[in-house]
mmCIF file with all atom_site columns, C-alpha atoms in Angstrom:
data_model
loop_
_atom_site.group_PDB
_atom_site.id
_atom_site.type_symbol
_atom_site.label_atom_id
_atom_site.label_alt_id
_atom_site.label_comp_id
_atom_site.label_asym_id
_atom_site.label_entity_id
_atom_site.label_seq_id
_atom_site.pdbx_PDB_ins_code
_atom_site.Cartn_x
_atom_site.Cartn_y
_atom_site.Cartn_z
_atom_site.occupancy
_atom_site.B_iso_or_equiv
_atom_site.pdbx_formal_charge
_atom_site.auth_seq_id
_atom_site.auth_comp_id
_atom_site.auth_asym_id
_atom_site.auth_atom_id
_atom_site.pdbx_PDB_model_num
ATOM 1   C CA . UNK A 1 1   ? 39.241 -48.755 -46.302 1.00 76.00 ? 1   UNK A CA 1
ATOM 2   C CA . UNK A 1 2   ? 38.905 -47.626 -49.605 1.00 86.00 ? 2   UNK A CA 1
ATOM 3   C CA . UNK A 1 3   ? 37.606 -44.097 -48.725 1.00 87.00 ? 3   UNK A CA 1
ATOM 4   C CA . UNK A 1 4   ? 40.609 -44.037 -46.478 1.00 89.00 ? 4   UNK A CA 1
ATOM 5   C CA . UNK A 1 5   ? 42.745 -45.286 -49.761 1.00 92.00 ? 5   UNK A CA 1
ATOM 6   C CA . UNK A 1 6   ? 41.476 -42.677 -52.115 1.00 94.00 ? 6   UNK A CA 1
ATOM 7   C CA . UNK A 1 7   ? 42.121 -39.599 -49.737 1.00 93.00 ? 7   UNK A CA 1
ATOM 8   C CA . UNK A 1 8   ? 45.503 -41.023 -49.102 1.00 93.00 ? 8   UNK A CA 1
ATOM 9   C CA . UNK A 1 9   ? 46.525 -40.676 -52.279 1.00 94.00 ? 9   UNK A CA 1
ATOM 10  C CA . UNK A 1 10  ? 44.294 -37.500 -53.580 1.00 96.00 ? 10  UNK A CA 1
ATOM 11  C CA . UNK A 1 11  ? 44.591 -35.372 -50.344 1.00 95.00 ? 11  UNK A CA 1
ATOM 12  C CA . UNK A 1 12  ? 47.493 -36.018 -48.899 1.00 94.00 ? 12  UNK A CA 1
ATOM 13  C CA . UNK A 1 13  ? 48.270 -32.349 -48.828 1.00 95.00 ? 13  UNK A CA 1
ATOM 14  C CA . UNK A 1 14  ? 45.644 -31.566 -47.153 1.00 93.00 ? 14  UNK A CA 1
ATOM 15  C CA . UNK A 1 15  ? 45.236 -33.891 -43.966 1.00 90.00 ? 15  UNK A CA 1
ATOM 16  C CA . UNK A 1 16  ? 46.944 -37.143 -43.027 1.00 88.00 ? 16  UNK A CA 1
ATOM 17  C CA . UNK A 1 17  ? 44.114 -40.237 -43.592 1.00 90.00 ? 17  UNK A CA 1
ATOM 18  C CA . UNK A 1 18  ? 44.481 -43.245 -41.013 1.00 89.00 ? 18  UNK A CA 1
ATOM 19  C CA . UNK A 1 19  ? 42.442 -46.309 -40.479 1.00 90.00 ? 19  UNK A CA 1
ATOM 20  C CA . UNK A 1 20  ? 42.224 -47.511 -36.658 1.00 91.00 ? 20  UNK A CA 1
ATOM 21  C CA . UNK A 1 21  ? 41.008 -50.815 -35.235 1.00 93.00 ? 21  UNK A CA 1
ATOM 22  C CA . UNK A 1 22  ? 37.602 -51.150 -32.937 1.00 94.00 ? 22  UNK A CA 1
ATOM 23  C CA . UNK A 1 23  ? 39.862 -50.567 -29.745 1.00 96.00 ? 23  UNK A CA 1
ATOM 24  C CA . UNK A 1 24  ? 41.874 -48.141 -28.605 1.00 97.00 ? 24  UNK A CA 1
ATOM 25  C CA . UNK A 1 25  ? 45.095 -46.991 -28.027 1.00 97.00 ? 25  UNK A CA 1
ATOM 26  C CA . UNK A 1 26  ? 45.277 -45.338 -31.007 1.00 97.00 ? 26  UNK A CA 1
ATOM 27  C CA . UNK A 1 27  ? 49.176 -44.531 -32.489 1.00 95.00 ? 27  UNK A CA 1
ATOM 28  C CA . UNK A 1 28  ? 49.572 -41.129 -31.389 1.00 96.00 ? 28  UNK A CA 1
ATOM 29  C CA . UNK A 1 29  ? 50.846 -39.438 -28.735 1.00 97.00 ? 29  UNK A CA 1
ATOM 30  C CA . UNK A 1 30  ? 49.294 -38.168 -25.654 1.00 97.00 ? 30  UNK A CA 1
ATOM 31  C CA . UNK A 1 31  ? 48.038 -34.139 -26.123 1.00 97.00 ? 31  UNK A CA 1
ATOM 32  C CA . UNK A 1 32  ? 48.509 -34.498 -29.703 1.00 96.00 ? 32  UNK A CA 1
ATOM 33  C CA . UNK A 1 33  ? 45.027 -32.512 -31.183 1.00 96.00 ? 33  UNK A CA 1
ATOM 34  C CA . UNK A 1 34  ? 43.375 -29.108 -30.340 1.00 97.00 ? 34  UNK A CA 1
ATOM 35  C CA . UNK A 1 35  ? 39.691 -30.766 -31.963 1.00 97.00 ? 35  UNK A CA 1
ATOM 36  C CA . UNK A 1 36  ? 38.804 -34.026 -32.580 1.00 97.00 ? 36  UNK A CA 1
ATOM 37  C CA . UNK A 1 37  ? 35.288 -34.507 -33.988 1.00 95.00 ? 37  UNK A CA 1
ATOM 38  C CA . UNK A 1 38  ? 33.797 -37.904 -34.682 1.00 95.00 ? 38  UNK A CA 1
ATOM 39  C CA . UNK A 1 39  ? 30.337 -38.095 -36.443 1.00 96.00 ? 39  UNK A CA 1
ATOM 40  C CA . UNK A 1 40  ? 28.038 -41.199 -35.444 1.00 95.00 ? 40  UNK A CA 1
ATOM 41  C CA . UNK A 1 41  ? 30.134 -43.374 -34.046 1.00 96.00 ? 41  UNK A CA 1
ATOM 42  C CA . UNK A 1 42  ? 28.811 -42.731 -29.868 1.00 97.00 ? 42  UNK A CA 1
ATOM 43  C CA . UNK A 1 43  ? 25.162 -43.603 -31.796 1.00 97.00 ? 43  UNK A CA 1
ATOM 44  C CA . UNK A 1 44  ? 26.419 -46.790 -32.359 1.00 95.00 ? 44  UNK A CA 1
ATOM 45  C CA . UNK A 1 45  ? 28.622 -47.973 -29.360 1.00 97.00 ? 45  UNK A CA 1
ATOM 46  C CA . UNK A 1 46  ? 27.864 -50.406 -26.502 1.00 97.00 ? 46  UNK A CA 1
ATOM 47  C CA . UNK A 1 47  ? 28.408 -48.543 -23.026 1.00 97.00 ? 47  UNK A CA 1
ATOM 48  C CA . UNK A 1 48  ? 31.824 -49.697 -21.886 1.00 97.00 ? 48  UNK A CA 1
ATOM 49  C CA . UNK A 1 49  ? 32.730 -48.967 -25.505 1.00 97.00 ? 49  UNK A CA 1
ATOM 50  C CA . UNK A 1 50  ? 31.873 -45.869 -25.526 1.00 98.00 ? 50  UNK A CA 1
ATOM 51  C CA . UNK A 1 51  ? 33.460 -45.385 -21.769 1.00 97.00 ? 51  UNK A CA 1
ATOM 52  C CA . UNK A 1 52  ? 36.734 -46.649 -23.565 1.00 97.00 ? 52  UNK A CA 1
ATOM 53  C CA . UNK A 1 53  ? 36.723 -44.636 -26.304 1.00 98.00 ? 53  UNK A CA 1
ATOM 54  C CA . UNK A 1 54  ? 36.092 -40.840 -24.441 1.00 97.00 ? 54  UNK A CA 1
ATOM 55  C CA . UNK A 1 55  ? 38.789 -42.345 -22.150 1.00 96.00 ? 55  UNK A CA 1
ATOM 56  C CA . UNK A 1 56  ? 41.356 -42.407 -25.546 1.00 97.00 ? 56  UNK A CA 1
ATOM 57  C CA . UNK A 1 57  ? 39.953 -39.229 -26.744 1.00 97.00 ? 57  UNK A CA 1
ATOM 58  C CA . UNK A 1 58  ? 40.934 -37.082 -23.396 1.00 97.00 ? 58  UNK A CA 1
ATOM 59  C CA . UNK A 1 59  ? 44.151 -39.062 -23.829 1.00 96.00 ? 59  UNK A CA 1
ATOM 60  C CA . UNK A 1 60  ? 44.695 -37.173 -27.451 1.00 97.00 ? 60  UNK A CA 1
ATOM 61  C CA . UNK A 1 61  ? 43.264 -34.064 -27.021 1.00 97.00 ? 61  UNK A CA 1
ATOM 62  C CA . UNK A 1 62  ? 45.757 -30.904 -25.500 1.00 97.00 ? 62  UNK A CA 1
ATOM 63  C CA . UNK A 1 63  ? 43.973 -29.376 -22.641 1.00 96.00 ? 63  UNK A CA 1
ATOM 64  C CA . UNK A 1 64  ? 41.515 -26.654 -23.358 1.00 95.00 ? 64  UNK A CA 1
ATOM 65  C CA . UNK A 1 65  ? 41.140 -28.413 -26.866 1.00 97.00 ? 65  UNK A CA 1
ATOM 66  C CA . UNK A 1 66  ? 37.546 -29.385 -28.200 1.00 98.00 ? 66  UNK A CA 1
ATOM 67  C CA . UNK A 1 67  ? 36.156 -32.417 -28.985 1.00 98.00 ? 67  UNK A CA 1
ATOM 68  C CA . UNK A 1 68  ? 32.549 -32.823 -31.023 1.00 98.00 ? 68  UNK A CA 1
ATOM 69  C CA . UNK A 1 69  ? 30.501 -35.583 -31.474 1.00 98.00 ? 69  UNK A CA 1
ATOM 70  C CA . UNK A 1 70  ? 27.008 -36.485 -32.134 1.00 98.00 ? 70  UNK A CA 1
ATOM 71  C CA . UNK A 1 71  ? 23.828 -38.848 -30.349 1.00 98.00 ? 71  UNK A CA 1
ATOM 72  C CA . UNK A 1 72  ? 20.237 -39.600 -30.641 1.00 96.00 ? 72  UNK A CA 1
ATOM 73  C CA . UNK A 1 73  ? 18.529 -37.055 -29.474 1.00 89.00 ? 73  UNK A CA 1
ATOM 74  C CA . UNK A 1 74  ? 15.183 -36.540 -28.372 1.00 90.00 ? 74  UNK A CA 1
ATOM 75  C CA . UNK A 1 75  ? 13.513 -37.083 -31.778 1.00 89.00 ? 75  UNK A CA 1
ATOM 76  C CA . UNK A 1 76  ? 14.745 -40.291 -32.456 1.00 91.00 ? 76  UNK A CA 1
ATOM 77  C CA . UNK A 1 77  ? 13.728 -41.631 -28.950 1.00 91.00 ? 77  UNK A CA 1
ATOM 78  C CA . UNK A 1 78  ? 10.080 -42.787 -30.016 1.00 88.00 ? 78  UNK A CA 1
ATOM 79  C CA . UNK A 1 79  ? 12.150 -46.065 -32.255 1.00 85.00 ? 79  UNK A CA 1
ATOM 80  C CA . UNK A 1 80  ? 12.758 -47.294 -28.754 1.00 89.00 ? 80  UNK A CA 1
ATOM 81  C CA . UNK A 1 81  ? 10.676 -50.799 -27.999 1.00 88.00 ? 81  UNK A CA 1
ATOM 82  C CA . UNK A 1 82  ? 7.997  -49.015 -25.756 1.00 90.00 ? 82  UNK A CA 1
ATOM 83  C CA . UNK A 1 83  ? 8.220  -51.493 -22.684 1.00 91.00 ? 83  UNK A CA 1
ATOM 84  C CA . UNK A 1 84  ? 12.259 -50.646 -22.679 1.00 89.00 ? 84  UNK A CA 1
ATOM 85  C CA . UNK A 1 85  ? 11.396 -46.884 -22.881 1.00 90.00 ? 85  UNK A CA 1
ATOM 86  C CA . UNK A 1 86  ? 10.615 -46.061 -18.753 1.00 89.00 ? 86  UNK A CA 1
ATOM 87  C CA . UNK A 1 87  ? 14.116 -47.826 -18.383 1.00 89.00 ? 87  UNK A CA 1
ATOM 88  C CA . UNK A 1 88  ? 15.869 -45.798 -20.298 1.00 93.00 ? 88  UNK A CA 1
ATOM 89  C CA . UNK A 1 89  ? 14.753 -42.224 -19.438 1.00 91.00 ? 89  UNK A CA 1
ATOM 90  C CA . UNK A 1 90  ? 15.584 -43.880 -16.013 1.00 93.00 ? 90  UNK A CA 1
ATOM 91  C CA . UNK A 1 91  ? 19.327 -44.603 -16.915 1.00 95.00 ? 91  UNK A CA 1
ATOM 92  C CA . UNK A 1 92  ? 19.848 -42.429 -19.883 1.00 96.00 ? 92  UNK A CA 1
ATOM 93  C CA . UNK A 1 93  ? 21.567 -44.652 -21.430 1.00 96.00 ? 93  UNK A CA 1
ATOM 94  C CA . UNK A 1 94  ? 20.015 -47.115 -23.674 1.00 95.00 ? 94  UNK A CA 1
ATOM 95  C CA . UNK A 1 95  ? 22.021 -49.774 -26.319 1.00 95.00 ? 95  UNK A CA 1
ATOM 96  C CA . UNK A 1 96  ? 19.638 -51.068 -28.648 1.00 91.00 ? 96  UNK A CA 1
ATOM 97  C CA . UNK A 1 97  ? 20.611 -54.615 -29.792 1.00 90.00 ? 97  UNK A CA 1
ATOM 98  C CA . UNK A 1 98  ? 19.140 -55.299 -33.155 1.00 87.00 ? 98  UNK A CA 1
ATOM 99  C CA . UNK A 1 99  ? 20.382 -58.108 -36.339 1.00 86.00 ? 99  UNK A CA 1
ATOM 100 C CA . UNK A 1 100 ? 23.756 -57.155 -37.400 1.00 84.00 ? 100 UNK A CA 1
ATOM 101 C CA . UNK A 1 101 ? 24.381 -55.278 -40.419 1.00 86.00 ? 101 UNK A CA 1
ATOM 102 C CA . UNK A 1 102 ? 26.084 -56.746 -43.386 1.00 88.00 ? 102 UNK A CA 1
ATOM 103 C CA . UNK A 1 103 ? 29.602 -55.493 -43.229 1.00 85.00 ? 103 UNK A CA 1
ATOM 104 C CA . UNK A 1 104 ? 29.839 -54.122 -39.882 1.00 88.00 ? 104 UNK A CA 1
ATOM 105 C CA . UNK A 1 105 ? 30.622 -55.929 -36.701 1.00 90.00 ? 105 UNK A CA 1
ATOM 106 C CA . UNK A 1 106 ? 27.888 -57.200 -34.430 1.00 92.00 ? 106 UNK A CA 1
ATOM 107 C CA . UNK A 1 107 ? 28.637 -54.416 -31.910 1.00 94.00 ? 107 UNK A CA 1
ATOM 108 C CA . UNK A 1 108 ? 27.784 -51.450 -34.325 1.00 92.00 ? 108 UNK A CA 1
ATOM 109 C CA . UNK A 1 109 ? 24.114 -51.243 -33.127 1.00 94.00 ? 109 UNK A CA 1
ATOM 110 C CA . UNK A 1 110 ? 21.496 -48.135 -32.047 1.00 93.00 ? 110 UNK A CA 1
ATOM 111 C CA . UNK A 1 111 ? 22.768 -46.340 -29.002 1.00 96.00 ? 111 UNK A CA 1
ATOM 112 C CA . UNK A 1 112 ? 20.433 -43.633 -27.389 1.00 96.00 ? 112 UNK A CA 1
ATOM 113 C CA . UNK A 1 113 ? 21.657 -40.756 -25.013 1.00 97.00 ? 113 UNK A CA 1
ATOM 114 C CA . UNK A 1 114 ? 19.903 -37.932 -22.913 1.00 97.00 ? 114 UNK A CA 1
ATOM 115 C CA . UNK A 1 115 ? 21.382 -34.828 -22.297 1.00 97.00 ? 115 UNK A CA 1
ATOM 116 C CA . UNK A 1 116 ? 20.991 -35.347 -18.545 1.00 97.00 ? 116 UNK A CA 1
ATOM 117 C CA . UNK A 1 117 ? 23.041 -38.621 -19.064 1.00 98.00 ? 117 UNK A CA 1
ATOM 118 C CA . UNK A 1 118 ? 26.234 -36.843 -21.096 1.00 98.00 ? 118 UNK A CA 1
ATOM 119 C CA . UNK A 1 119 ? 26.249 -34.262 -18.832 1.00 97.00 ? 119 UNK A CA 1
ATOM 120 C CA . UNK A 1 120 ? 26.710 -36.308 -15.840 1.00 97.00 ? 120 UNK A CA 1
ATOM 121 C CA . UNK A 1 121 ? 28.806 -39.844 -17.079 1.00 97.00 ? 121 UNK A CA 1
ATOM 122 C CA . UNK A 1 122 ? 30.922 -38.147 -19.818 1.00 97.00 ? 122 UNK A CA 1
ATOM 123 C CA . UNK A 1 123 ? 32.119 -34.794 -17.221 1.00 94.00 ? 123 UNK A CA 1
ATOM 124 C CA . UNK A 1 124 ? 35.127 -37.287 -15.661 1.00 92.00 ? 124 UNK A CA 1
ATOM 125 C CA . UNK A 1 125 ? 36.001 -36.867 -18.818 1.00 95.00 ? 125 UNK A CA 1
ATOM 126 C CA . UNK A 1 126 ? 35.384 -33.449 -20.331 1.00 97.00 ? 126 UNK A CA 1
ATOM 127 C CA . UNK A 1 127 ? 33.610 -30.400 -19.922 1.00 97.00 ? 127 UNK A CA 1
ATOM 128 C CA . UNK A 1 128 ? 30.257 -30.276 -21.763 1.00 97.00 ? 128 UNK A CA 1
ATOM 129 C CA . UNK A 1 129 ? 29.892 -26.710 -23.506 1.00 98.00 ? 129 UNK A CA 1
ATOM 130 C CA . UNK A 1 130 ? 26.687 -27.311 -25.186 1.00 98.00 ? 130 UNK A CA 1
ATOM 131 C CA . UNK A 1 131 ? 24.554 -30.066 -26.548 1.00 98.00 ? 131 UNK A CA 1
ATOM 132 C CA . UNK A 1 132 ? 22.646 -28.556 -29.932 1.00 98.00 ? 132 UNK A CA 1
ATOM 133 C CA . UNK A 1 133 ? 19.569 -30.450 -30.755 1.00 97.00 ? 133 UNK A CA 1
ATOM 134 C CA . UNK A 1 134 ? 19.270 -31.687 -34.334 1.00 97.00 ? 134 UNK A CA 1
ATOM 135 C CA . UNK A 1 135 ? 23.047 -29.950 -34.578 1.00 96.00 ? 135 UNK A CA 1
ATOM 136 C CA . UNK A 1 136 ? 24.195 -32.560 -36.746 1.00 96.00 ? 136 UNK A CA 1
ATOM 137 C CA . UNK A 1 137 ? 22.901 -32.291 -40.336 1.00 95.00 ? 137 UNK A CA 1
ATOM 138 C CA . UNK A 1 138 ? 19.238 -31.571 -38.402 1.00 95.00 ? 138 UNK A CA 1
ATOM 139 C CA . UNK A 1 139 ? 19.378 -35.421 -37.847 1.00 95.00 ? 139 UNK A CA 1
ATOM 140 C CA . UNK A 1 140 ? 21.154 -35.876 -34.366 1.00 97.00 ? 140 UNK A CA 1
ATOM 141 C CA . UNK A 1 141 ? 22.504 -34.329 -31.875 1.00 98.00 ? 141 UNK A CA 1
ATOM 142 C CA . UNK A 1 142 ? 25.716 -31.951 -31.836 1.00 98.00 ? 142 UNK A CA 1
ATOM 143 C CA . UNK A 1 143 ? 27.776 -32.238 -28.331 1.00 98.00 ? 143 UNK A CA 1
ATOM 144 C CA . UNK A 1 144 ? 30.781 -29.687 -27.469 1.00 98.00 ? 144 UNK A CA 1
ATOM 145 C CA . UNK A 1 145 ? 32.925 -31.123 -24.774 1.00 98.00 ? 145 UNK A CA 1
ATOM 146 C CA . UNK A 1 146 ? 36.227 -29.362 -23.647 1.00 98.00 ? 146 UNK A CA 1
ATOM 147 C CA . UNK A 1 147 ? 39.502 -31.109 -21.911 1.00 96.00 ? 147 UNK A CA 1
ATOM 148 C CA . UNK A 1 148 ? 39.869 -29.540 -18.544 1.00 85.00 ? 148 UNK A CA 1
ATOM 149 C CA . UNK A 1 149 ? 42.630 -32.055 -17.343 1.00 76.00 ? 149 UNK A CA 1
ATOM 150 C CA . UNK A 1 150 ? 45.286 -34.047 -17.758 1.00 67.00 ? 150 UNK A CA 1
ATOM 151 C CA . UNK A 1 151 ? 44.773 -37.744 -18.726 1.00 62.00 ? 151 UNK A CA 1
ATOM 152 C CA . UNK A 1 152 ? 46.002 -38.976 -15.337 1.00 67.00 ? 152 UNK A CA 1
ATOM 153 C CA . UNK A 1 153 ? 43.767 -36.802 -13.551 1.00 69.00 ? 153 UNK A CA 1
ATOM 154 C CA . UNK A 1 154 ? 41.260 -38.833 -15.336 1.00 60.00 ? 154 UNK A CA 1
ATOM 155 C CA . UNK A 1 155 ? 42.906 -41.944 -15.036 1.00 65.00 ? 155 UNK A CA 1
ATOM 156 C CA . UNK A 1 156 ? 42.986 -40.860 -11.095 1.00 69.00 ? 156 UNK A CA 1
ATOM 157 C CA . UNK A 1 157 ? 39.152 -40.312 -11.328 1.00 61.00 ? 157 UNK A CA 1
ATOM 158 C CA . UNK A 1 158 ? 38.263 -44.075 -12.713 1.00 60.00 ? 158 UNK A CA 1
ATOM 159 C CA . UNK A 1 159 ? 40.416 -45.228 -9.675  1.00 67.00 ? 159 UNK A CA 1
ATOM 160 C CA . UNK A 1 160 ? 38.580 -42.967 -7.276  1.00 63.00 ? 160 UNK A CA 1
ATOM 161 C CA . UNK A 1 161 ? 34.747 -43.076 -9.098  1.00 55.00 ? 161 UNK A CA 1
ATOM 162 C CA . UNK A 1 162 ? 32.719 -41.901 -5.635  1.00 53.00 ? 162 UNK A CA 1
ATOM 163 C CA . UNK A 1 163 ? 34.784 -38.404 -5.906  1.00 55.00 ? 163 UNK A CA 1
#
């Protein structure tokens, strides 16, 4: 909060600073943003989290607006436990639970992604343009998603999930 504090009231010309709470909604409106980026934060979210979130993101975003985020690539896959690591090349998906960090709340753990997985779980929700290995400070993962529909196209898709 006090990151969020300081830009407040030293960039406030630049960019409007908000804090948001672990959930969404979030206070804007629908189709607000043309790009919305978010750094770590899908590295670090359980799956129905994350499933949430992407769900409140395609509610912000205009259509034909871009949204980037990062994951664990490929490189970071070998701090998997070993016996969990045929599972999760399996799924794609994998949420590592380990003790909680000081500060942070318990959810806020190690979440791994292939590309296969993104490509097919996060497409009811946007069109993946490109995945960049090591995009992201050469550290993890850059992913370009595009809106292609409206939010209750979507909304119609999580009623309908066989289509």
């Amino acid at each position: 909060i006090e990151s969020i504090q300081w830009c407040q009231t030293h960039l406030a010309s630049l960019a409007h600073f908000r804090t948001n709470s672990d959930f969404p909604p979030l206070e804007y409106p629908d189709e607000h943003f043309d790009f919305i980026y978010c750094i770590s934060v899908f590295t670090h979210l359980p799956e129905e989290m994350q499933f949430q979130w992407l769900q409140e993101l395609n509610r912000l975003l205009k259509v034909g607006g871009l949204f980037m985020t990062s994951i664990h690539g490929e490189q970071l896959f070998p701090s998997l436990p070993p016996e969990e690591f045929a599972s999760f090349k399996q799924q794609g998906f994998y949420y590592l639970r380990q003790a909680a960090t000081k500060g942070l709340p318990d959810y806020y753990q190690a979440t791994f992604h292939t590309h296969d997985y993104i490509r097919k779980n996060w497409q009811k929700f946007f069109n993946i343009l490109e995945i960049y290995p090591r995009g992201i400070n050469n550290h993890q993962d850059a992913v370009i998603c595009e809106k292609n529909c409206s939010i209750t196209e979507v909304n119609a898709r999580k009623q309908n999930p066989m289509d």
